[in-house]
Short mmCIF file of C-alpha atoms (C1' of nucleotides) in Angstrom, two decimals:
data_model
loop_
_atom_site.label_atom_id
_atom_site.label_comp_id
_atom_site.label_asym_id
_atom_site.label_seq_id
_atom_site.Cartn_x
_atom_site.Cartn_y
_atom_site.Cartn_z
CA MET A 1 224.71 66.81 105.21
CA PHE A 2 227.35 68.08 102.80
CA SER A 3 230.16 70.57 103.32
CA LYS A 4 229.63 74.16 102.29
CA ALA A 5 232.04 73.54 99.41
CA THR A 6 229.89 70.72 98.10
CA GLU A 7 226.69 72.70 98.55
CA TYR A 8 228.24 75.48 96.48
CA ALA A 9 229.34 72.90 93.92
CA LEU A 10 225.82 71.51 93.59
CA ARG A 11 224.32 74.96 93.22
CA ALA A 12 226.97 76.21 90.82
CA THR A 13 226.78 73.16 88.59
CA ILE A 14 223.03 73.19 88.35
CA TYR A 15 222.97 76.93 87.80
CA ILE A 16 225.50 76.67 84.99
CA ALA A 17 223.61 73.78 83.46
CA GLN A 18 220.44 75.79 83.41
CA LYS A 19 221.60 79.29 82.52
CA GLY A 20 224.71 78.63 80.45
CA SER A 21 225.79 76.82 77.33
CA GLU A 22 228.93 76.40 75.25
CA GLU A 23 227.87 79.51 73.33
CA ASN A 24 227.00 81.43 76.46
CA LYS A 25 229.59 80.72 79.12
CA LEU A 26 229.13 82.08 82.58
CA GLY A 27 231.79 83.99 84.50
CA ILE A 28 232.77 83.28 88.07
CA ASN A 29 231.32 86.59 89.21
CA GLU A 30 227.89 85.85 87.86
CA ILE A 31 227.93 82.32 89.22
CA ALA A 32 229.03 83.29 92.71
CA GLU A 33 226.48 86.06 92.90
CA ALA A 34 223.68 83.87 91.60
CA ILE A 35 224.26 81.06 94.06
CA GLY A 36 225.21 83.25 96.99
CA SER A 37 228.72 81.99 97.53
CA PRO A 38 232.00 83.79 98.15
CA ARG A 39 233.63 84.57 94.82
CA SER A 40 237.18 83.38 95.41
CA PHE A 41 236.17 80.29 97.28
CA THR A 42 233.81 79.41 94.49
CA ALA A 43 236.64 79.83 92.01
CA LYS A 44 238.53 77.16 93.93
CA ILE A 45 235.57 74.87 93.82
CA MET A 46 235.22 75.39 90.09
CA GLN A 47 238.75 74.12 89.73
CA LEU A 48 237.69 70.83 91.27
CA LEU A 49 234.66 70.61 89.02
CA THR A 50 236.62 71.39 85.87
CA ARG A 51 239.71 69.26 86.26
CA ASP A 52 239.77 66.65 83.51
CA HIS A 53 236.58 68.30 82.20
CA ARG A 54 234.79 65.75 84.29
CA VAL A 55 231.76 67.82 85.12
CA VAL A 56 232.22 71.43 84.12
CA SER A 57 234.31 72.88 81.31
CA ALA A 58 236.11 76.20 81.39
CA VAL A 59 237.61 78.53 78.82
CA ARG A 60 239.80 81.50 79.64
CA GLY A 61 239.94 84.89 78.03
CA PRO A 62 237.29 87.27 76.74
CA ASN A 63 233.90 85.60 76.39
CA GLY A 64 235.37 82.76 78.38
CA GLY A 65 233.81 81.23 81.44
CA PHE A 66 232.19 78.02 82.57
CA TYR A 67 229.76 75.77 80.80
CA ILE A 68 228.61 72.18 80.87
CA SER A 69 228.71 70.11 77.72
CA GLU A 70 225.56 68.35 76.63
CA LYS A 71 227.32 65.11 77.37
CA SER A 72 228.20 66.16 80.90
CA LYS A 73 224.62 67.18 81.54
CA ASN A 74 223.79 63.51 81.37
CA LEU A 75 226.05 62.75 84.31
CA PRO A 76 224.33 61.76 87.55
CA VAL A 77 224.37 64.36 90.33
CA ARG A 78 226.68 61.98 92.10
CA ALA A 79 229.41 63.07 89.69
CA ILE A 80 229.41 66.43 91.45
CA LEU A 81 229.96 64.72 94.78
CA GLU A 82 232.73 62.66 93.26
CA ALA A 83 234.47 65.73 91.89
CA MET A 84 234.30 67.16 95.39
CA GLY A 85 235.48 63.94 96.99
CA GLU A 86 232.34 63.65 99.09
CA GLU A 87 230.63 60.70 97.49
CA HIS A 88 231.33 58.66 100.63
CA VAL A 89 228.78 60.76 102.53
CA LEU A 90 226.07 58.73 100.82
CA ASP A 91 227.46 55.47 102.15
CA LYS A 92 228.46 56.58 105.63
CA CYS A 93 227.17 55.06 108.84
CA VAL A 94 224.93 57.48 110.75
CA MET A 95 226.90 56.86 113.91
CA GLY A 96 230.23 57.23 112.14
CA LEU A 97 231.27 53.60 112.50
CA LYS A 98 233.91 52.52 110.04
CA LEU A 99 232.97 48.89 110.29
CA CYS A 100 229.20 49.24 110.19
CA SER A 101 227.79 46.56 107.90
CA GLU A 102 225.23 43.79 107.70
CA LYS A 103 227.64 41.62 109.66
CA GLN A 104 228.37 44.25 112.29
CA PRO A 105 225.43 46.64 112.15
CA CYS A 106 225.28 49.75 114.29
CA PRO A 107 222.02 50.12 116.21
CA MET A 108 220.52 52.31 113.49
CA HIS A 109 221.74 50.24 110.57
CA SER A 110 218.67 48.16 109.76
CA LYS A 111 216.39 51.18 109.65
CA TYR A 112 218.82 53.58 108.03
CA LYS A 113 219.92 51.31 105.21
CA ILE A 114 216.52 51.69 103.60
CA ILE A 115 216.88 55.45 103.68
CA ARG A 116 220.47 55.33 102.47
CA LYS A 117 219.43 53.21 99.53
CA GLN A 118 216.94 55.84 98.39
CA LEU A 119 219.49 58.57 98.93
CA ILE A 120 222.07 56.81 96.78
CA LYS A 121 219.45 56.11 94.14
CA LEU A 122 218.44 59.77 94.05
CA PHE A 123 221.99 60.85 93.37
CA VAL A 124 222.58 58.16 90.79
CA VAL A 125 219.43 58.29 88.71
CA LYS A 126 218.97 62.05 88.65
CA THR A 127 221.10 63.71 86.03
CA ILE A 128 222.43 67.22 86.08
CA ARG A 129 220.20 67.92 83.08
CA GLN A 130 217.08 66.75 84.86
CA LEU A 131 217.80 68.86 87.91
CA SER A 132 218.64 71.95 85.92
CA SER A 133 215.28 71.71 84.19
CA GLU A 134 213.52 71.48 87.53
CA ILE A 135 214.43 74.92 88.76
CA LYS A 136 211.20 76.67 89.56
CA ASP A 137 210.67 80.29 88.65
CA GLY A 138 211.52 82.70 91.41
CA VAL A 139 213.68 80.25 93.31
CA VAL A 140 216.57 81.99 94.93
CA PHE A 141 219.78 80.03 95.08
CA ILE A 142 221.21 82.25 97.74
CA HIS A 143 221.75 81.01 101.25
CA GLN A 144 222.94 83.27 104.02
CA GLY A 145 223.64 80.99 106.94
CA LYS A 146 225.41 81.63 110.17
CA LYS A 147 226.44 79.41 112.99
CA GLY A 148 227.00 79.92 116.70
CA LYS A 149 229.55 78.21 118.88
CA LYS A 150 228.33 75.00 120.35
CA ILE A 151 230.98 73.99 122.85
CA MET B 1 225.99 63.65 107.88
CA PHE B 2 226.61 64.71 111.46
CA SER B 3 229.62 66.36 113.04
CA LYS B 4 232.16 64.19 114.81
CA ALA B 5 230.89 65.60 118.08
CA THR B 6 227.38 64.41 117.36
CA GLU B 7 228.59 61.01 116.18
CA TYR B 8 230.41 60.63 119.48
CA ALA B 9 227.29 61.78 121.31
CA LEU B 10 225.16 59.16 119.59
CA ARG B 11 227.64 56.41 120.31
CA ALA B 12 228.26 57.46 123.90
CA THR B 13 224.58 57.76 124.74
CA ILE B 14 223.65 54.43 123.26
CA TYR B 15 226.64 52.76 124.88
CA ILE B 16 225.74 54.18 128.28
CA ALA B 17 222.12 53.17 127.83
CA GLN B 18 223.13 49.61 127.10
CA LYS B 19 226.04 49.01 129.45
CA GLY B 20 225.26 51.30 132.38
CA SER B 21 222.55 51.96 134.91
CA GLU B 22 221.98 54.20 137.91
CA GLU B 23 223.59 51.48 140.02
CA ASN B 24 226.45 50.96 137.60
CA LYS B 25 227.58 54.31 136.32
CA LEU B 26 230.18 54.48 133.62
CA GLY B 27 233.28 56.66 133.79
CA ILE B 28 234.47 58.89 130.99
CA ASN B 29 237.53 56.72 130.42
CA GLU B 30 235.50 53.60 129.81
CA ILE B 31 233.06 55.43 127.58
CA ALA B 32 235.70 57.12 125.44
CA GLU B 33 237.61 53.89 125.02
CA ALA B 34 234.49 51.90 124.17
CA ILE B 35 233.27 54.24 121.49
CA GLY B 36 236.71 55.16 120.15
CA SER B 37 236.63 58.86 120.86
CA PRO B 38 239.20 61.22 122.36
CA ARG B 39 238.75 61.27 126.13
CA SER B 40 238.77 65.00 126.84
CA PHE B 41 236.70 65.90 123.84
CA THR B 42 234.18 63.32 124.86
CA ALA B 43 234.08 64.84 128.34
CA LYS B 44 233.05 68.11 126.73
CA ILE B 45 230.35 66.38 124.77
CA MET B 46 229.07 64.72 127.92
CA GLN B 47 228.59 68.18 129.39
CA LEU B 48 226.19 68.98 126.58
CA LEU B 49 224.33 65.72 127.06
CA THR B 50 224.06 66.14 130.83
CA ARG B 51 223.06 69.76 131.19
CA ASP B 52 219.62 69.93 132.73
CA HIS B 53 219.74 66.13 132.93
CA ARG B 54 218.05 66.20 129.59
CA VAL B 55 219.54 63.05 128.18
CA VAL B 56 222.33 61.75 130.37
CA SER B 57 222.82 62.12 134.12
CA ALA B 58 226.16 62.45 135.86
CA VAL B 59 227.39 62.05 139.42
CA ARG B 60 230.84 63.04 140.63
CA GLY B 61 233.09 61.32 143.05
CA PRO B 62 233.99 57.68 143.70
CA ASN B 63 231.59 55.32 142.00
CA GLY B 64 230.33 58.31 140.12
CA GLY B 65 230.01 58.51 136.37
CA PHE B 66 227.36 58.71 133.72
CA TYR B 67 224.07 56.90 133.41
CA ILE B 68 220.73 57.32 131.71
CA SER B 69 217.57 57.21 133.75
CA GLU B 70 214.84 54.79 132.75
CA LYS B 71 212.75 57.82 131.88
CA SER B 72 215.41 59.28 129.63
CA LYS B 73 215.79 55.98 127.84
CA ASN B 74 212.34 56.63 126.44
CA LEU B 75 213.50 59.80 124.74
CA PRO B 76 213.68 59.72 120.95
CA VAL B 77 217.19 59.62 119.45
CA ARG B 78 216.42 63.10 118.24
CA ALA B 79 216.91 64.30 121.83
CA ILE B 80 220.61 63.56 121.39
CA LEU B 81 220.73 65.73 118.30
CA GLU B 82 218.88 68.47 120.16
CA ALA B 83 221.33 68.37 123.05
CA MET B 84 224.09 68.76 120.48
CA GLY B 85 222.25 71.53 118.66
CA GLU B 86 222.22 69.57 115.40
CA GLU B 87 218.56 68.72 115.06
CA HIS B 88 218.35 71.11 112.10
CA VAL B 89 220.43 68.67 110.04
CA LEU B 90 217.33 66.57 109.62
CA ASP B 91 215.40 69.44 108.08
CA LYS B 92 218.10 70.98 105.95
CA CYS B 93 217.95 71.45 102.21
CA VAL B 94 220.39 69.17 100.36
CA MET B 95 221.72 72.12 98.41
CA GLY B 96 221.98 74.32 101.47
CA LEU B 97 219.23 76.72 100.48
CA LYS B 98 217.82 78.66 103.38
CA LEU B 99 214.56 79.33 101.63
CA CYS B 100 213.97 75.89 100.15
CA SER B 101 210.32 74.97 100.60
CA GLU B 102 207.24 73.75 98.78
CA LYS B 103 206.77 77.29 97.51
CA GLN B 104 210.39 77.75 96.45
CA PRO B 105 211.73 74.23 96.01
CA CYS B 106 215.34 73.57 95.11
CA PRO B 107 215.79 71.19 92.18
CA MET B 108 216.14 68.20 94.49
CA HIS B 109 213.32 69.14 96.83
CA SER B 110 210.48 67.03 95.51
CA LYS B 111 212.52 63.83 95.54
CA TYR B 112 214.43 64.51 98.72
CA LYS B 113 211.46 65.46 100.86
CA ILE B 114 210.31 61.86 100.85
CA ILE B 115 213.69 60.75 102.12
CA ARG B 116 213.86 63.52 104.67
CA LYS B 117 210.49 62.52 106.01
CA GLN B 118 211.71 59.00 106.71
CA LEU B 119 214.88 60.31 108.24
CA ILE B 120 212.97 62.55 110.63
CA LYS B 121 210.63 59.72 111.47
CA LEU B 122 213.53 57.42 112.24
CA PHE B 123 214.95 59.86 114.73
CA VAL B 124 211.61 60.60 116.30
CA VAL B 125 210.10 57.16 116.70
CA LYS B 126 213.22 55.30 117.71
CA THR B 127 213.98 55.68 121.39
CA ILE B 128 217.35 55.48 123.05
CA ARG B 129 216.10 52.36 124.79
CA GLN B 130 215.20 50.65 121.54
CA LEU B 131 218.52 51.42 119.96
CA SER B 132 220.51 50.32 122.98
CA SER B 133 218.77 46.96 122.86
CA GLU B 134 219.67 46.59 119.21
CA ILE B 135 223.39 46.42 119.67
CA LYS B 136 224.54 43.19 118.11
CA ASP B 137 227.15 41.06 119.78
CA GLY B 138 230.66 41.77 118.63
CA VAL B 139 229.86 45.15 117.21
CA VAL B 140 232.74 47.50 117.67
CA PHE B 141 231.84 51.11 118.33
CA ILE B 142 235.29 52.30 117.45
CA HIS B 143 235.94 54.33 114.36
CA GLN B 144 239.37 55.34 113.23
CA GLY B 145 238.88 57.70 110.36
CA LYS B 146 241.26 59.98 108.56
CA LYS B 147 240.75 62.70 106.04
CA GLY B 148 242.88 64.14 103.29
CA LYS B 149 242.98 67.69 102.06
CA LYS B 150 240.54 68.42 99.30
CA ILE B 151 241.41 71.86 98.03
"C1'" DA C 1 238.74 66.07 158.44
"C1'" DT C 2 241.44 64.18 154.78
"C1'" DA C 3 242.46 61.75 150.89
"C1'" DT C 4 240.64 59.88 146.79
"C1'" DT C 5 237.84 59.66 142.90
"C1'" DT C 6 235.26 61.48 139.36
"C1'" DA C 7 233.01 65.09 136.61
"C1'" DT C 8 233.22 70.37 135.42
"C1'" DG C 9 234.91 74.51 133.40
"C1'" DG C 10 238.15 77.38 131.32
"C1'" DA C 11 242.01 78.23 128.63
"C1'" DT C 12 244.59 76.83 124.92
"C1'" DA C 13 246.26 74.24 120.90
"C1'" DA C 14 245.88 71.62 116.53
"C1'" DT C 15 243.44 70.68 112.52
"C1'" DT C 16 240.15 71.35 109.00
"C1'" DT C 17 237.23 74.10 106.50
"C1'" DT C 18 236.14 78.29 104.58
"C1'" DG C 19 237.47 82.41 102.53
"C1'" DT C 20 240.81 86.08 100.38
"C1'" DC C 21 244.45 87.99 97.62
"C1'" DT C 22 247.76 88.28 94.04
"C1'" DC C 23 250.32 86.98 90.36
"C1'" DT C 24 250.27 84.02 86.23
"C1'" DA C 25 248.53 81.71 82.06
"C1'" DA C 26 245.47 81.34 78.37
"C1'" DT C 27 242.43 83.32 75.12
"C1'" DT C 28 240.37 86.90 72.35
"C1'" DC C 29 240.09 91.30 70.15
"C1'" DT C 30 242.07 95.17 67.82
"C1'" DA D 1 252.15 92.29 68.66
"C1'" DG D 2 249.81 94.40 72.46
"C1'" DA D 3 245.93 95.22 75.41
"C1'" DA D 4 242.09 93.36 77.65
"C1'" DT D 5 239.55 89.63 79.78
"C1'" DT D 6 238.93 85.56 82.05
"C1'" DA D 7 240.22 81.28 84.63
"C1'" DG D 8 244.22 78.91 87.28
"C1'" DA D 9 247.39 78.27 91.09
"C1'" DG D 10 249.63 79.32 95.17
"C1'" DA D 11 250.26 81.45 99.42
"C1'" DC D 12 247.93 83.28 103.04
"C1'" DA D 13 244.19 84.49 106.57
"C1'" DA D 14 240.04 83.74 109.22
"C1'" DA D 15 236.77 80.89 111.32
"C1'" DA D 16 234.95 76.65 112.90
"C1'" DT D 17 235.67 72.17 114.60
"C1'" DT D 18 238.15 68.91 117.04
"C1'" DA D 19 241.22 67.91 120.69
"C1'" DT D 20 244.20 68.56 125.00
"C1'" DC D 21 245.41 70.20 129.58
"C1'" DC D 22 244.93 71.73 134.09
"C1'" DA D 23 242.92 73.56 138.05
"C1'" DT D 24 238.48 73.14 140.56
"C1'" DA D 25 234.23 71.32 142.47
"C1'" DA D 26 231.53 67.63 144.20
"C1'" DA D 27 230.96 63.23 146.19
"C1'" DT D 28 232.53 59.17 148.67
"C1'" DA D 29 235.21 56.42 151.72
"C1'" DT D 30 238.31 55.96 155.53
#
DNA sequence: ATATTTATGGATAATTTTGTCTCTAATTCT
DNA sequence: AGAATTAGAGACAAAATTATCCATAAATAT
């Protein structure tokens, strides 16, 4: 559904929200290890999440690291998608039609729009805070996926 | 949600199901133009859809081309995803966790599972035939999308 | 049989996404 | 002030996806 980058962003943000705080900032090494993402790539992603302090905040130097302000924790999960420039995924036509709409619906439109509506709602009503408090004990954030060639 | 390849596969299959028949096979040029996909790339995709005559059938030579048997039209849309090796997209965890489950749910699991269920159902109950009969007049299958760099 | 038409298969190229490395800038501590 | 620590930024590399090209195989028509 989302790109690897956005998956990492979701995991990193929620992990930071749960484990960190302004007093206890988390370093990129800890974050990357915790969520099972490549360190340097994750650092890049953090740059997207931190610019303009929109979602995540960062402080350099000793005892520096990443944290999420209490205010930012009230942002909807969608804010993470926005920071990653993938919020359009929620609105997209299943068949990839640019012009899919009520006026010119693709064959799946009428059925999918109901699902899309719930999907959008999920990302808008759920806040980062709510999600971070929903992490169950023993849940591993690590994902080791591999893909084979298809064509 | 899906790869470009799979989007093209969905569009091509449904287009062929609606416009073609065993008596009136459609050529790759017509198909690619109709659905707004690159010709040669679409030819590759057709190879995936036609192997073992699972979804689409193909005949070479003059008056040859692609068509979908009446039997295949009764296949669920999911069969297209399977031919493209993307059926897992329907089951995937939103956050990309390999081990996301009832036992070890990611923070979005409980809410998303309801949506996922509907998504799976949509792809299983809807047949290619049903979708092909749902194409509204004047609907353009063409999509001209562009992407910018994110990182 | 031959020419024509159409898909097939393989190699290759372009683009995008993912991932790495290194040097720099900011911050803190002593 | 200087050393240490941490994120930031840029160039670069690898891998996956998307796209193109060309020679070949199969089928038809003449």
